[in-house]
Tab-separated table of C-alpha atoms and ligand atoms in Angstrom:
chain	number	residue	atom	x	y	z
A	20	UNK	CA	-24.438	-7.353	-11.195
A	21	UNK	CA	-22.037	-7.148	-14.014
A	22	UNK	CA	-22.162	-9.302	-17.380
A	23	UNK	CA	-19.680	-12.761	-15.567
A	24	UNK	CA	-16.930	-12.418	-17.584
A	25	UNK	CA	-13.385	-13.146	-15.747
A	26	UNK	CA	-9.802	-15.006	-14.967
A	27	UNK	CA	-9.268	-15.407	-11.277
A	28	UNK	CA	-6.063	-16.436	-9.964
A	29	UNK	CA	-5.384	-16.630	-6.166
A	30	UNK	CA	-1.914	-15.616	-4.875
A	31	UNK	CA	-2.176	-15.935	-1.486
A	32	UNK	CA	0.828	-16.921	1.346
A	33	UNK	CA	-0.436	-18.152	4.570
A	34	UNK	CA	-2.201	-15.398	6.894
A	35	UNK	CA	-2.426	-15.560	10.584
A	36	UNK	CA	-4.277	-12.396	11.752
A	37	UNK	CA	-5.561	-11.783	15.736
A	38	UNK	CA	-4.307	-9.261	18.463
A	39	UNK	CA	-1.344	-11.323	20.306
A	40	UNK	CA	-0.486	-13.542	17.017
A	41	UNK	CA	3.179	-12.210	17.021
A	42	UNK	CA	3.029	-15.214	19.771
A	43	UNK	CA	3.257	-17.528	17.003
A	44	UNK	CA	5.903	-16.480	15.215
A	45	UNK	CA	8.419	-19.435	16.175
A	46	UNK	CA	5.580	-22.543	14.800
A	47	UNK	CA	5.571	-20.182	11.628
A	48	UNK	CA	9.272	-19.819	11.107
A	49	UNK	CA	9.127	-23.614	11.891
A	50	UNK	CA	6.203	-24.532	9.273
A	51	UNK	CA	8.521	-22.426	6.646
A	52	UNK	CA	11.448	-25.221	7.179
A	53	UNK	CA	13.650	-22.569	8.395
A	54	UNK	CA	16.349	-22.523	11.097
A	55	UNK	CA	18.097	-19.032	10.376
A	56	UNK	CA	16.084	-15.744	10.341
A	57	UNK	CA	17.048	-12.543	8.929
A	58	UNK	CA	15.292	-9.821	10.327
A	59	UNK	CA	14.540	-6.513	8.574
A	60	UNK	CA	13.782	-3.146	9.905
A	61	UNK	CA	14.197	0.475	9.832
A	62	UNK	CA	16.591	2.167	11.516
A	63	UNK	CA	13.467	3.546	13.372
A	64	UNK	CA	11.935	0.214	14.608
A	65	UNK	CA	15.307	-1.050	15.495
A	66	UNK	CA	14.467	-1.668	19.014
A	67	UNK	CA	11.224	-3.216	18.530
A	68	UNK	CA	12.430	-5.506	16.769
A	69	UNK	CA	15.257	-6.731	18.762
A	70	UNK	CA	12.461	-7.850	21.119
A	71	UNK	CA	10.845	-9.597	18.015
A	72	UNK	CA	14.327	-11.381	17.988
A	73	UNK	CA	14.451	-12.437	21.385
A	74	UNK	CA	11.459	-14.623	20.683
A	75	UNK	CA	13.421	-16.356	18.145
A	76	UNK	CA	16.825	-17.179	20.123
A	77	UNK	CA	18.943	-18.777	17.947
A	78	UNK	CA	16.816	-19.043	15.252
A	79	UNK	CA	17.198	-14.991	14.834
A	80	UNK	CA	21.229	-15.086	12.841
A	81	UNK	CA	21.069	-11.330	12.506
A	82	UNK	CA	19.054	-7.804	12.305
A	83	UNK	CA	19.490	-5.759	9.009
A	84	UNK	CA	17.944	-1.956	10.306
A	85	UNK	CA	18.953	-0.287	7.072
A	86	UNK	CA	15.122	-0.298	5.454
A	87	UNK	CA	14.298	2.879	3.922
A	88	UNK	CA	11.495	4.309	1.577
A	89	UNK	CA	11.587	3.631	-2.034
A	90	UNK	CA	14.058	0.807	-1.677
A	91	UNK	CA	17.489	2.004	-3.126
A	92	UNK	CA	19.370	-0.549	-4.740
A	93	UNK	CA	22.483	-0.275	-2.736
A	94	UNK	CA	20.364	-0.898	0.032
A	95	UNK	CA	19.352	-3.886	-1.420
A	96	UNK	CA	22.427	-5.179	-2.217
A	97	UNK	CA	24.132	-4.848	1.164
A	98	UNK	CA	21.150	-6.849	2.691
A	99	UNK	CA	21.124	-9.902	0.294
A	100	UNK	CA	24.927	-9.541	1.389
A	101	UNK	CA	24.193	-10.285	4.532
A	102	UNK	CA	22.076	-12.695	4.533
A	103	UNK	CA	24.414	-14.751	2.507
A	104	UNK	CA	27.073	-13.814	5.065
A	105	UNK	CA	24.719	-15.441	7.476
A	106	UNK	CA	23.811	-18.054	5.695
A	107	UNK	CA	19.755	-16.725	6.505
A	108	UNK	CA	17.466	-19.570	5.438
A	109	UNK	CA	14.171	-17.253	5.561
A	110	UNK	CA	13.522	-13.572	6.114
A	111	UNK	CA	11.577	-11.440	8.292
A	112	UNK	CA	9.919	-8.653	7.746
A	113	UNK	CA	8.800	-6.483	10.478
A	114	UNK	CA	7.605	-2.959	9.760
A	115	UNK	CA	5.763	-1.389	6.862
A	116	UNK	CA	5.811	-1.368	2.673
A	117	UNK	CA	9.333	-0.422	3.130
A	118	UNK	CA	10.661	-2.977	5.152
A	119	UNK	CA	8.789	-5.354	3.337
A	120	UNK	CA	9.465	-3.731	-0.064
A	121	UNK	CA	13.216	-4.704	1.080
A	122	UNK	CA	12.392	-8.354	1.764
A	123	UNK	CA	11.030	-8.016	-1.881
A	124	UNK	CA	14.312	-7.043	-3.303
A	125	UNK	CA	16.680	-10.040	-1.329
A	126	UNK	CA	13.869	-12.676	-2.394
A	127	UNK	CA	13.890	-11.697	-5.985
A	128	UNK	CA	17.463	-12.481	-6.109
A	129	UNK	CA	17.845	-15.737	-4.174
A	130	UNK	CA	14.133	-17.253	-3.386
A	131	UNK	CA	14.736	-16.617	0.460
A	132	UNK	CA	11.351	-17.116	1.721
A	133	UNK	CA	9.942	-14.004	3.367
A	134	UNK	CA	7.427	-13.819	6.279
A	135	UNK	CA	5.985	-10.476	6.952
A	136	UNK	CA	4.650	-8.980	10.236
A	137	UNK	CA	3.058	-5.940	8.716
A	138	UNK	CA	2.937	-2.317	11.427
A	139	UNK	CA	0.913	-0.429	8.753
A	140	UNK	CA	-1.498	-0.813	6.831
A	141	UNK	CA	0.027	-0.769	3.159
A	142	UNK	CA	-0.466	-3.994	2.198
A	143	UNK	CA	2.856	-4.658	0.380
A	144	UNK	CA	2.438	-7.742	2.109
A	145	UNK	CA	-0.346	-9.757	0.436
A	146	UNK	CA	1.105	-8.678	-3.296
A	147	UNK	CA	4.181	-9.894	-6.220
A	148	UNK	CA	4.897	-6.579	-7.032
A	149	UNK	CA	8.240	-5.052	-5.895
A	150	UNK	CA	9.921	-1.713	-6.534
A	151	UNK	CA	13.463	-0.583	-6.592
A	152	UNK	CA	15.201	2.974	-6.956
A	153	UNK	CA	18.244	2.920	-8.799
A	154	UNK	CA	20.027	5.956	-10.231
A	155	UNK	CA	17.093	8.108	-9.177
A	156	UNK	CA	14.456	6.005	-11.271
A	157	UNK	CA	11.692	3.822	-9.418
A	158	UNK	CA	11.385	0.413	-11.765
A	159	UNK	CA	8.211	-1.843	-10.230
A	160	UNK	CA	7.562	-5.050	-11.328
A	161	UNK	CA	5.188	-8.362	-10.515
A	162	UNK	CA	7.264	-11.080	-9.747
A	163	UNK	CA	5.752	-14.367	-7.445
A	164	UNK	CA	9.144	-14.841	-5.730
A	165	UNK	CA	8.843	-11.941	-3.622
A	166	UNK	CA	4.677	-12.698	-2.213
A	167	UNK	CA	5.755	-13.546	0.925
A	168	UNK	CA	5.446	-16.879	2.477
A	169	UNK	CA	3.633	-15.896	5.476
A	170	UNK	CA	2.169	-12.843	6.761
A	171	UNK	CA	1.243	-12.856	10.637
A	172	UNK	CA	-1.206	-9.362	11.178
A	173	UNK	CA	-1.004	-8.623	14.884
A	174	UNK	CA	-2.793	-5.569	15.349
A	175	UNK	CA	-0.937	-5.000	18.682
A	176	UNK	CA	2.217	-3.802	16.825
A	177	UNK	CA	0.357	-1.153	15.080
A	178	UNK	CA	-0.596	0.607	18.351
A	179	UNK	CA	2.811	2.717	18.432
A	180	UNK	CA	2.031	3.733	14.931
A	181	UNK	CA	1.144	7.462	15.181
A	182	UNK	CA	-2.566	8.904	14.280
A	183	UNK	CA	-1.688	11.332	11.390
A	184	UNK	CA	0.615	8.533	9.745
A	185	UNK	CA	-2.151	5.579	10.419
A	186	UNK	CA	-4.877	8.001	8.589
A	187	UNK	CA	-2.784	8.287	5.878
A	188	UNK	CA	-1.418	4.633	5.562
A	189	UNK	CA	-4.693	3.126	5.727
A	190	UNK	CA	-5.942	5.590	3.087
A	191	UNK	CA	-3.296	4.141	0.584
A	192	UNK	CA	-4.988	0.544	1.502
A	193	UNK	CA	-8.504	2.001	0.890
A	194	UNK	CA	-7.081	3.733	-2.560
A	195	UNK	CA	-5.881	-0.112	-3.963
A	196	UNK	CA	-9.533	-1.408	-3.000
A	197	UNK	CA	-11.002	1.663	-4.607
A	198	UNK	CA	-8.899	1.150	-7.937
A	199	UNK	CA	-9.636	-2.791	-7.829
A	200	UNK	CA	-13.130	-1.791	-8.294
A	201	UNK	CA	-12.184	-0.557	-11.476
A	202	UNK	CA	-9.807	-2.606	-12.397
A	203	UNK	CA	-9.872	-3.964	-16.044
A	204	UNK	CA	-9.052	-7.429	-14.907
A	205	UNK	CA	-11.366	-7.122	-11.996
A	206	UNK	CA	-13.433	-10.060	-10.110
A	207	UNK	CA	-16.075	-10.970	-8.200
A	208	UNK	CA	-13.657	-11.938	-5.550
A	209	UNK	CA	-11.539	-9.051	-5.768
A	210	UNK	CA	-14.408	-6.870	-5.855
A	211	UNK	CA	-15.944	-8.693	-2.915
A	212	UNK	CA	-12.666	-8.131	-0.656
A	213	UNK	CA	-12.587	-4.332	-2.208
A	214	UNK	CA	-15.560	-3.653	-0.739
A	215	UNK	CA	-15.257	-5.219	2.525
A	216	UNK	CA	-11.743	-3.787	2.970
A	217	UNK	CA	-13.094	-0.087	2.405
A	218	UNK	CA	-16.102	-0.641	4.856
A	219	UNK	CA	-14.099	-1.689	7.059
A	220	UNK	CA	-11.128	1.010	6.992
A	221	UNK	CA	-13.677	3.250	7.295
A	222	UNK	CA	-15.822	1.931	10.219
A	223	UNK	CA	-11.831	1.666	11.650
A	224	UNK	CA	-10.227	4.589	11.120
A	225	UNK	CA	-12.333	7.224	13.247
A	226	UNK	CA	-11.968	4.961	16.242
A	227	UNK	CA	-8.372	5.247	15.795
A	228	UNK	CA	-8.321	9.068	15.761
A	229	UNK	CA	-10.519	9.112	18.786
A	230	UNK	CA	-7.775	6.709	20.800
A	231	UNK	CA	-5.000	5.648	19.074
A	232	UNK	CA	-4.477	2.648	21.709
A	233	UNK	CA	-8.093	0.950	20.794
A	234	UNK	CA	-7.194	-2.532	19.797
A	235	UNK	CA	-10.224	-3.246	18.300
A	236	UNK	CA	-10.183	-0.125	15.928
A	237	UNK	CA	-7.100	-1.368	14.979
A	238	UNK	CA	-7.583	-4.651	14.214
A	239	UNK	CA	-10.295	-3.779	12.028
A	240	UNK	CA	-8.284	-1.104	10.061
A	241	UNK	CA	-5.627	-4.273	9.803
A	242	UNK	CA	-8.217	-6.632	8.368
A	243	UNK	CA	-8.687	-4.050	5.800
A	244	UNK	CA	-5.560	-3.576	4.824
A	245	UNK	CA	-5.165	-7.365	4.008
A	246	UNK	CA	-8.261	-6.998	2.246
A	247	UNK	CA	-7.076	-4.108	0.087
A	248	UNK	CA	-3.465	-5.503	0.113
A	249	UNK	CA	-5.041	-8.875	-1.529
A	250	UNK	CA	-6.607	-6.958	-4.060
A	251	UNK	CA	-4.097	-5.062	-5.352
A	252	UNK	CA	-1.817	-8.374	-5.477
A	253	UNK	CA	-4.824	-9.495	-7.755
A	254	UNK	CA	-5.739	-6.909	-10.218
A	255	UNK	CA	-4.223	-4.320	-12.185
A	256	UNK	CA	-3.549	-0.708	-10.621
A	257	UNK	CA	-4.662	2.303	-12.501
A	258	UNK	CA	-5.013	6.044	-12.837
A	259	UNK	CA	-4.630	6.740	-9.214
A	260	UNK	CA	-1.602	4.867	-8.549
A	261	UNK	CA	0.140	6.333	-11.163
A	262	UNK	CA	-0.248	9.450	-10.540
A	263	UNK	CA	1.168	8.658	-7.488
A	264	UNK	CA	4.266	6.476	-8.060
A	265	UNK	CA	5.008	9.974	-10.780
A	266	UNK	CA	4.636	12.115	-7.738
A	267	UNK	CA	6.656	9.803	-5.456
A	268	UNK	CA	9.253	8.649	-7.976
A	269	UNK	CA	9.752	12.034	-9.297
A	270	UNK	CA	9.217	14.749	-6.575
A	271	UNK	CA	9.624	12.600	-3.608
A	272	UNK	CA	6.452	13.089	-1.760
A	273	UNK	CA	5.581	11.197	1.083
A	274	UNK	CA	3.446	8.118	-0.072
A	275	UNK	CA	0.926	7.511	1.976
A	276	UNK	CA	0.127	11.039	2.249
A	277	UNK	CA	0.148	11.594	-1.263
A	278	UNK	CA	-2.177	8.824	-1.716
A	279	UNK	CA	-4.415	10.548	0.471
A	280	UNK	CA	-4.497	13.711	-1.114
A	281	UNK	CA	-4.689	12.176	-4.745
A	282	UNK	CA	-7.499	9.250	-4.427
A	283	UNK	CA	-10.865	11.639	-3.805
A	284	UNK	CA	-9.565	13.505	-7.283
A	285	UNK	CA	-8.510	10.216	-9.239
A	286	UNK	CA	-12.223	8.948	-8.556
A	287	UNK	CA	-13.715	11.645	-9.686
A	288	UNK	CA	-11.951	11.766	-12.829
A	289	UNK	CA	-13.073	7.940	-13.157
A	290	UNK	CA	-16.606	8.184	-11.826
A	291	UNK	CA	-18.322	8.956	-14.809
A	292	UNK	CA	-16.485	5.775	-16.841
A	293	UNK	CA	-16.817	3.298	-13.254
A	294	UNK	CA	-20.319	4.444	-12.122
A	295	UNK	CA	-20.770	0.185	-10.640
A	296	UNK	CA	-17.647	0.794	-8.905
A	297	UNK	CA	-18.275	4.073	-7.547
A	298	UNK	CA	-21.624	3.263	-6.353
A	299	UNK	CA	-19.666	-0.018	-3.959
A	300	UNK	CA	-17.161	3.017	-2.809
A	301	UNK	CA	-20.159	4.813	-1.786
A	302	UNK	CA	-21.941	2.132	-0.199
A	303	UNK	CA	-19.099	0.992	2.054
A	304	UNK	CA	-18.635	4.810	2.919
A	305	UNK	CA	-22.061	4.676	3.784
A	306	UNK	CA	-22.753	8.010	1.200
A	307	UNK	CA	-23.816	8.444	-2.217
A	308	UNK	CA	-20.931	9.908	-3.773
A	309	UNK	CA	-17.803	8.120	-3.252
A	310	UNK	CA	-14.912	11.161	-4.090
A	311	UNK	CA	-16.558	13.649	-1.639
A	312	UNK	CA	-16.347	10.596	0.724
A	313	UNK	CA	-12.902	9.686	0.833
A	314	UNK	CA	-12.390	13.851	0.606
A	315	UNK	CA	-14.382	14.043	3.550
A	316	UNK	CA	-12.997	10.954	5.952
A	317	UNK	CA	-9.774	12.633	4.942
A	318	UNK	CA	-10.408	15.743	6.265
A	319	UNK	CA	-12.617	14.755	9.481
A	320	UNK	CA	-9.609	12.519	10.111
A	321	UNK	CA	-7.369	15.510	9.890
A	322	UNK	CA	-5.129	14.177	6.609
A	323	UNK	CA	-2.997	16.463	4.546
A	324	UNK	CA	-5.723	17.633	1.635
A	325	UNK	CA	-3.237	19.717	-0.348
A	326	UNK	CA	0.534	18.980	-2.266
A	327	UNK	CA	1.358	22.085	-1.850
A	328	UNK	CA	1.378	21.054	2.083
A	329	UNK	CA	4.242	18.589	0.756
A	330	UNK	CA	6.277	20.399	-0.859
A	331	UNK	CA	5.373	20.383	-4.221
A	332	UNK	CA	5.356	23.658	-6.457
A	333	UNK	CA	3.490	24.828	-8.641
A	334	UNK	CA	6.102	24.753	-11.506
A	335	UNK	CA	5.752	21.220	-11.011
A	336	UNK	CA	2.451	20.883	-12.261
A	337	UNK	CA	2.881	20.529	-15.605
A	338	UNK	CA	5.807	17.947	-15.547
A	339	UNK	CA	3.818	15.513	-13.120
A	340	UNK	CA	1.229	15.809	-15.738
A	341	UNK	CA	3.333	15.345	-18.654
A	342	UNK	CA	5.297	11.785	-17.037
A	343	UNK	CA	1.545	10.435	-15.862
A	344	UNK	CA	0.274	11.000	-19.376
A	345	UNK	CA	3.440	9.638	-20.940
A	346	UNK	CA	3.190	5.631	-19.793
A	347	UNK	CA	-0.330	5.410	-18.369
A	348	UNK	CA	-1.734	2.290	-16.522
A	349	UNK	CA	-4.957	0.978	-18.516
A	350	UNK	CA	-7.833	3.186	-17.060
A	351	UNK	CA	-11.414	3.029	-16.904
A	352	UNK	CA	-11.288	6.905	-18.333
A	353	UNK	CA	-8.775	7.864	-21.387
A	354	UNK	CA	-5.918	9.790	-19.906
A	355	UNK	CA	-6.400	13.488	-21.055
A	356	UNK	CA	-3.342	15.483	-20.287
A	357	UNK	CA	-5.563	18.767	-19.828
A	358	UNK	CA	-7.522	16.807	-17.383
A	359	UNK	CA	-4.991	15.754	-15.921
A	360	UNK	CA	-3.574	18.433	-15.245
A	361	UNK	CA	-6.656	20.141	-13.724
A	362	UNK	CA	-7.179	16.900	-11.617
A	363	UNK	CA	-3.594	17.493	-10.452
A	364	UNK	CA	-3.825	21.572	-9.732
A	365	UNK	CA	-7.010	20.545	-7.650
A	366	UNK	CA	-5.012	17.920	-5.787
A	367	UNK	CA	-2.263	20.849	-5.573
A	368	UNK	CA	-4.642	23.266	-3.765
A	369	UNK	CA	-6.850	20.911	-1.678
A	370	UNK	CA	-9.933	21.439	-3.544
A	371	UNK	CA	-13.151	19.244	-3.224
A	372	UNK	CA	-12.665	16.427	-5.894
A	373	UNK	CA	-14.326	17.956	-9.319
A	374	UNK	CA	-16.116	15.248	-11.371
A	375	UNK	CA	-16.811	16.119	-15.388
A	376	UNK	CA	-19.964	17.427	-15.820
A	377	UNK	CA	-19.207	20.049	-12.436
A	378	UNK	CA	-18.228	23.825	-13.113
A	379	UNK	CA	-14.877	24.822	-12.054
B	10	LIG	N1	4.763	-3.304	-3.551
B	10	LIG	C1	3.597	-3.081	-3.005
B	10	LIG	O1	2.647	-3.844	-3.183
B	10	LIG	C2	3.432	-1.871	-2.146
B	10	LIG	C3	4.543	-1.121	-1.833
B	10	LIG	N2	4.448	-0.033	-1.028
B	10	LIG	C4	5.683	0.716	-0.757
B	10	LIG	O2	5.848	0.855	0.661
B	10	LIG	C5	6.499	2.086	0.956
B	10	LIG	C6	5.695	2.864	1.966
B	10	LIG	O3	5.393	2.059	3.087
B	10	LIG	P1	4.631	2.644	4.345
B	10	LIG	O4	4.105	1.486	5.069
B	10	LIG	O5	3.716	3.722	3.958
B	10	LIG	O6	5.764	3.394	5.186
B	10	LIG	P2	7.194	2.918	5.715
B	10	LIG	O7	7.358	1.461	5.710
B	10	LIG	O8	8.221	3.747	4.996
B	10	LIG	O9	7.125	3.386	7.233
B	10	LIG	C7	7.097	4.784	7.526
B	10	LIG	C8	7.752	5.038	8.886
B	10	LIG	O10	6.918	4.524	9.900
B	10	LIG	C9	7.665	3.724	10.798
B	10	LIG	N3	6.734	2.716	11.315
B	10	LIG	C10	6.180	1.674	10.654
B	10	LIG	N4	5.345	1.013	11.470
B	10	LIG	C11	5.378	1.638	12.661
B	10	LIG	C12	4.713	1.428	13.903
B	10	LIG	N5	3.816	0.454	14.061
B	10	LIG	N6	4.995	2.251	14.924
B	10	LIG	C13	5.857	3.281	14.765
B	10	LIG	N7	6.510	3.545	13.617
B	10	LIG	C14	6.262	2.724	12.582
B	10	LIG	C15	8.777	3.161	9.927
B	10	LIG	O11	9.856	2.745	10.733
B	10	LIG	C16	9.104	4.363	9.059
B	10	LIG	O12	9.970	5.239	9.742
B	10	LIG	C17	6.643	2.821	-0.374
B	10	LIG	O13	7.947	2.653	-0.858
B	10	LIG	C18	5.630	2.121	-1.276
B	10	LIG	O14	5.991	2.223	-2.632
B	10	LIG	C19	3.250	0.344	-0.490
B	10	LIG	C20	2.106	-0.359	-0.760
B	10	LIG	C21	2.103	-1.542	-1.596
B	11	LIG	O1	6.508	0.844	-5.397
B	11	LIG	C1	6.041	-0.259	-5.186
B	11	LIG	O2	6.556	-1.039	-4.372
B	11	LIG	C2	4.876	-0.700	-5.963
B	11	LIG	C3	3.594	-0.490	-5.649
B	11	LIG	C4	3.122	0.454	-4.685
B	11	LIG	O3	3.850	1.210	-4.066
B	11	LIG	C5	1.656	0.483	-4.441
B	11	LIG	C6	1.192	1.812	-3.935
B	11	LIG	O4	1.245	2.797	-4.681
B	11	LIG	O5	0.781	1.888	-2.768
């Protein structure tokens, strides 16, 4: 065990997790003191929802379906709008980081209190951090006004969520459990949950490629989500993340998927300077060498291993690696802009993650 050396501070809403718990959501509008719920969605999830609102009655004042990735602040404007217009006393999300990344935005301008019901697994739920696009630019910040209230994890609603996008979403969980482990301000809590939350993804995961309908698979993919969710609303993010918020602010690649592609590579750029954490990652993966496992579950899961598969070019190599270098997150490893770059070209081509000390 590490030297015990640490600050621990919960931030934690209230959690009601179980297949079926969307049955509840009335007592927990109730317990929030509210009478008049906004609900969120994307355009996509539009009709889902509207059966969410049924269970509500009166209690549901209105449907915003104008979520979208990234949250654009015109976006967010028009939706606090609303729920002024309405008069919403509490909002709800339904849906994934976006949708809940837009219940961010309206509660960090008028302390609505938000209660999440979480269809992937990206864990936006269970943190303070927000982001929000304006003029092209991504700005992210911590703020405890937007944790929401209540988060009710119903693995049922996850069932519609297709394969290739629940590989990649719950890969993004597993890569804010992976960083935790890391984390300069880590815990024994956090790490606890870290490591639990990556066991558990990937005990999950393959039952959900076999049959995306498997409840149980699902539910235990969930449970690792709020794992990883918690521990990225409790520790600081690092090399990985950045990487990708540069890749997603600045080239628009898919976020989850990039994620995936990124994490294996990020480790091993790390592993040397995190060997305690890498050995946890490798334990829950049940493997002793925690990039070529997360490149592997990846790739037996059928993930996107290669940016180039997203649309990025080659040209833009060398400005990803020049804006991740610029502003880095603290990182176990000093950020070295030729390594980074070669981290990204191997991330750009899909090859096996390449630790320090290997031969190109
Ligand atoms: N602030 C934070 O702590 C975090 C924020 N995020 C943010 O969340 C966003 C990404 O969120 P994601 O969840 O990856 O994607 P998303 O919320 O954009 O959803 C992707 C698509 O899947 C659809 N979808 C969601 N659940 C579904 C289901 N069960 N069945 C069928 N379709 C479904 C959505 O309608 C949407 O079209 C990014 O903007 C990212 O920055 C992600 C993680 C943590
Ligand atoms: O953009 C945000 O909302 C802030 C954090 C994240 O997206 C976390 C992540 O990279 O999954």
């Amino acid at each position: 065990m590490d030297k015990l050396d640490f600050t621990y501070v919960p931030r934690a809403g209230r959690v009601v997790f179980g297949a079926g718990s969307l049955a509840h959501l009335e007592r927990e509008v109730l317990a929030l003191g509210a009478q008049r719920a906004l609900i969120l969605s994307t355009p996509e999830q539009r009709g889902a929802v509207e059966a969410v609102a049924r269970i509500l009655g009166d209690r549901a004042v209105g449907i915003f379906d104008g979520a979208v990735m990234h949250v654009p602040i015109e976006v967010a404007r028009e939706a606090r709008e609303v729920a002024r217009r309405l008069k919403a006393d509490c909002a709800i999300a339904i849906g994934g980081g976006s949708t809940v990344g837009l219940g961010k935005a309206i509660a960090l301008d008028s302390d609505l209190p938000i209660l999440a019901i979480p269809t992937t697994y990206a864990g936006s739920e269970m943190t303070a951090i927000y982001g929000i696009t304006e003029g092209g630019l991504k700005r992210t910040g911590t703020d405890l006004r937007v944790l929401p209230r209540t988060v009710i994890y119903d693995p049922m609603l996850t069932l519609s969520l297709p394969v290739d996008m629940s590989v990649t979403s719950a890969i993004n969980a597993l890569a804010h459990a992976a960083e935790g482990l890391y984390a300069r301000d880590v815990n024994p809590i956090a790490a606890l949950m870290a490591e639990e939350a990556i066991a558990a993804i990937g005990e999950g995961l393959p039952g959900i490629h076999a049959n995306p309908q498997d409840v149980d698979a699902r539910a235990k993919v969930l449970y690792g989500a709020w794992l990883a969710g918690s521990v990225l609303g409790s520790v600081g993010m690092a090399l990985h993340h950045k990487l990708c918020h540069t890749l997603g602010g600045s080239f628009n690649l898919p976020h989850a998927a990039t994620h995936t592609i990124v994490l294996p590579h990020a480790l091993a750029y790390n592993a040397d300077a995190a060997p305690q954490a890498m050995r946890r990652i490798a334990r829950a993966l049940k493997s002793d060498d925690a990039p070529r496992a997360v490149y592997d579950l990846a790739g037996k899961l059928g993930a996107p291993r290669s940016l180039k598969d997203l649309g990025m070019t080659l040209a833009d190599i060398d400005k990803a690696a020049e804006i991740a270098s610029a502003n880095p997150y603290w990182n176990p490893r000093p950020i070295e802009r030729e390594a980074i770059r070669t981290l990204l070209q191997n991330a750009f081509e899909g090859s096996p993650p390449q630790q320090q000390g290997d031969k190109p």
